[in-house]
Coordinates of C-alpha atoms in Angstrom, one line a residue:
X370 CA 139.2 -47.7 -95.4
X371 CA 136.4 -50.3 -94.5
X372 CA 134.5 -49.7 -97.2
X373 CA 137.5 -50.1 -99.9
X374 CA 137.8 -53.3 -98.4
X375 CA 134.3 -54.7 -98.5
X376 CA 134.6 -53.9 -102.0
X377 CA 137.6 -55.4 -102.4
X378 CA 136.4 -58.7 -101.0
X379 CA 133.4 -58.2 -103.3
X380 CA 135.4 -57.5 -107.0
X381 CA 138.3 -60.0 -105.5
X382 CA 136.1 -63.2 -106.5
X383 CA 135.0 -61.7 -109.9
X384 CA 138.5 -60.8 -111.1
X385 CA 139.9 -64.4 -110.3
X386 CA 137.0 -66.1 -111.9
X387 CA 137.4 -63.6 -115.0
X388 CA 141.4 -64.6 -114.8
X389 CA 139.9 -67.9 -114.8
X390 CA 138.1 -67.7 -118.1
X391 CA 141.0 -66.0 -120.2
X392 CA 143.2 -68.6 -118.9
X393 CA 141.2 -71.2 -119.5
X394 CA 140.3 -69.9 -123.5
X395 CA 143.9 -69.4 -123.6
X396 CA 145.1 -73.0 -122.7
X397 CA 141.6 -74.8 -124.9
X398 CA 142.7 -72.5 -128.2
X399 CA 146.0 -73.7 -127.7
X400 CA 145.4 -77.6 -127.3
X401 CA 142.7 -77.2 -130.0
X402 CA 145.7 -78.2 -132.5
X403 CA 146.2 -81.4 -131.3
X404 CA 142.5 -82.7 -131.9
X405 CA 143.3 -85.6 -134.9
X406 CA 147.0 -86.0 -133.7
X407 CA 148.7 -89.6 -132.0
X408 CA 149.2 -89.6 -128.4
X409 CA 152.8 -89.8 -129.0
X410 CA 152.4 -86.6 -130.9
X411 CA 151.3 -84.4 -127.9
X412 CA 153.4 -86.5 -125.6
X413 CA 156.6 -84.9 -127.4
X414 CA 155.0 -81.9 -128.6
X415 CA 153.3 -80.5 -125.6
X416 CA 155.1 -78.2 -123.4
X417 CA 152.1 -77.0 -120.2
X418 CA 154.6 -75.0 -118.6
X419 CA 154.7 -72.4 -120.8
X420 CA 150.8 -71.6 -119.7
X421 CA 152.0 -71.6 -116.0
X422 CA 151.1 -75.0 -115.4
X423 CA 153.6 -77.5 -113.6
X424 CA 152.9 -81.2 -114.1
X425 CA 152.5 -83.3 -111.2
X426 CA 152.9 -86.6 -112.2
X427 CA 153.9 -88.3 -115.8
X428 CA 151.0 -88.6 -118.1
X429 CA 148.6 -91.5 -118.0
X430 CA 147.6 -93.3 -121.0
X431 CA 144.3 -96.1 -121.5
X432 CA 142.7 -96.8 -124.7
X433 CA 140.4 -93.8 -124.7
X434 CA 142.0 -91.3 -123.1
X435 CA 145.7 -89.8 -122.7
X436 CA 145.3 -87.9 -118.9
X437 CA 147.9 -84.7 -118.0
X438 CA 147.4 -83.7 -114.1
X439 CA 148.7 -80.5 -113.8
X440 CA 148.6 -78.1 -110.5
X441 CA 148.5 -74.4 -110.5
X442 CA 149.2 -71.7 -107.8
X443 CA 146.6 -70.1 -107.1
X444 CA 147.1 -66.7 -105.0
X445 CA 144.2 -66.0 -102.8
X446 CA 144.3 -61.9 -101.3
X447 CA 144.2 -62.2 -97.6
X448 CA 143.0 -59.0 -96.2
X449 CA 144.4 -57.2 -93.3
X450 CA 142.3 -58.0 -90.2
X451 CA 140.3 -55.3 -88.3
X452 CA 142.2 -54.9 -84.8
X453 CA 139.4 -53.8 -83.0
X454 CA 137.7 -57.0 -84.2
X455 CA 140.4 -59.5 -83.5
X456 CA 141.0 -58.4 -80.3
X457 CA 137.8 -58.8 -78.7
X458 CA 137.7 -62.3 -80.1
X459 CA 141.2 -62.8 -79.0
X460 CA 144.8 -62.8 -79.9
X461 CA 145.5 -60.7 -83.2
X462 CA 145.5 -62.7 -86.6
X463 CA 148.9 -63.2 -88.6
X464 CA 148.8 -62.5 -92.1
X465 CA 151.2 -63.7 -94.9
X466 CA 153.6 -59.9 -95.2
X467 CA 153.1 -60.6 -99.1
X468 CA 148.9 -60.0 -98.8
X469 CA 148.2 -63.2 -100.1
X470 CA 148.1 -67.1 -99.6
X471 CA 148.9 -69.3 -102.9
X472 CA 147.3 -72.8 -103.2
X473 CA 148.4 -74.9 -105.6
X474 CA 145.0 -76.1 -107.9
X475 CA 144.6 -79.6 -109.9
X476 CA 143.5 -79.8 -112.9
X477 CA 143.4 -82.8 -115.3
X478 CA 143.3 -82.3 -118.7
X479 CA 141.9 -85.3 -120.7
X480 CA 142.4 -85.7 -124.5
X481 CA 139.7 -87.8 -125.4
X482 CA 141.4 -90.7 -128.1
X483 CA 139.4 -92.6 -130.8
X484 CA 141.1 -95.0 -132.7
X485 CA 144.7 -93.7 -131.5
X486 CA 143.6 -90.2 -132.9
X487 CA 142.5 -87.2 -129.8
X488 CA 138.9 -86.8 -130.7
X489 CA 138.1 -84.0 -127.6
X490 CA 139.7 -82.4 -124.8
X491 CA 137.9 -82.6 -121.7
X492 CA 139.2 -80.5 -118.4
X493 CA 138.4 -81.3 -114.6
X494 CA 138.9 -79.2 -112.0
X495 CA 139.1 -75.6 -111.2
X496 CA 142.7 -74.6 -111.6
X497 CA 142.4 -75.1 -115.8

């Protein structure tokens, strides 16, 4: 059983970073579409909860750049503590009864504008 669970917390991190990458070549193919168009375009065009995304605040608009902050739960495997371990060191440690502990992730996703056109996209943070 320990050593399932050494392996576990060694494939756990390369599975969520691989989840990571699809997700995030998911999201840039779809945006790709709105390189050339008007920020008003992706304004009332762009939907980011249909990639799992929730929006946390309204989007931001300056001359060169139309800004979406978006958060993203993030569930992060908690594994079951060793009881011989715990008790030495003290009381036992709770763990969520679902296995896992979600945090919600930012991410801003920056469309890049040149002369009221998106140029780029540009994304900041780890959640995207």
């Amino acid at each position: 059983m320990k050593f399932n669970s050494k392996i576990l917390i060694l494939v756990a991190p390369i599975l969520c970073a691989a989840c990571a990458t699809t997700s995030q070549n998911k999201i840039n193919q779809s945006l790709q579409h709105y390189v050339g168009q008007s920020p008003d375009q992706v304004r009332q065009q762009l939907n980011l909860t249909q990639f799992g995304y929730k929006v946390s605040e309204a989007p931001i608009q300056t001359p060169d750049k139309l800004s979406y902050t978006i958060l993203r739960k993030m569930p992060i495997p908690m594994g079951t503590p060793n009881l011989g371990t715990s008790i030495t060191m003290g009381a036992p440690i709770p763990t969520p009864s679902n296995g896992s502990l979600n945090i919600d992730m930012k991410c801003q996703i920056d469309f890049i504008l040149r002369d009221n056109r998106v140029e780029s996209i540009q994304y900041i943070g780890k959640a995207c």
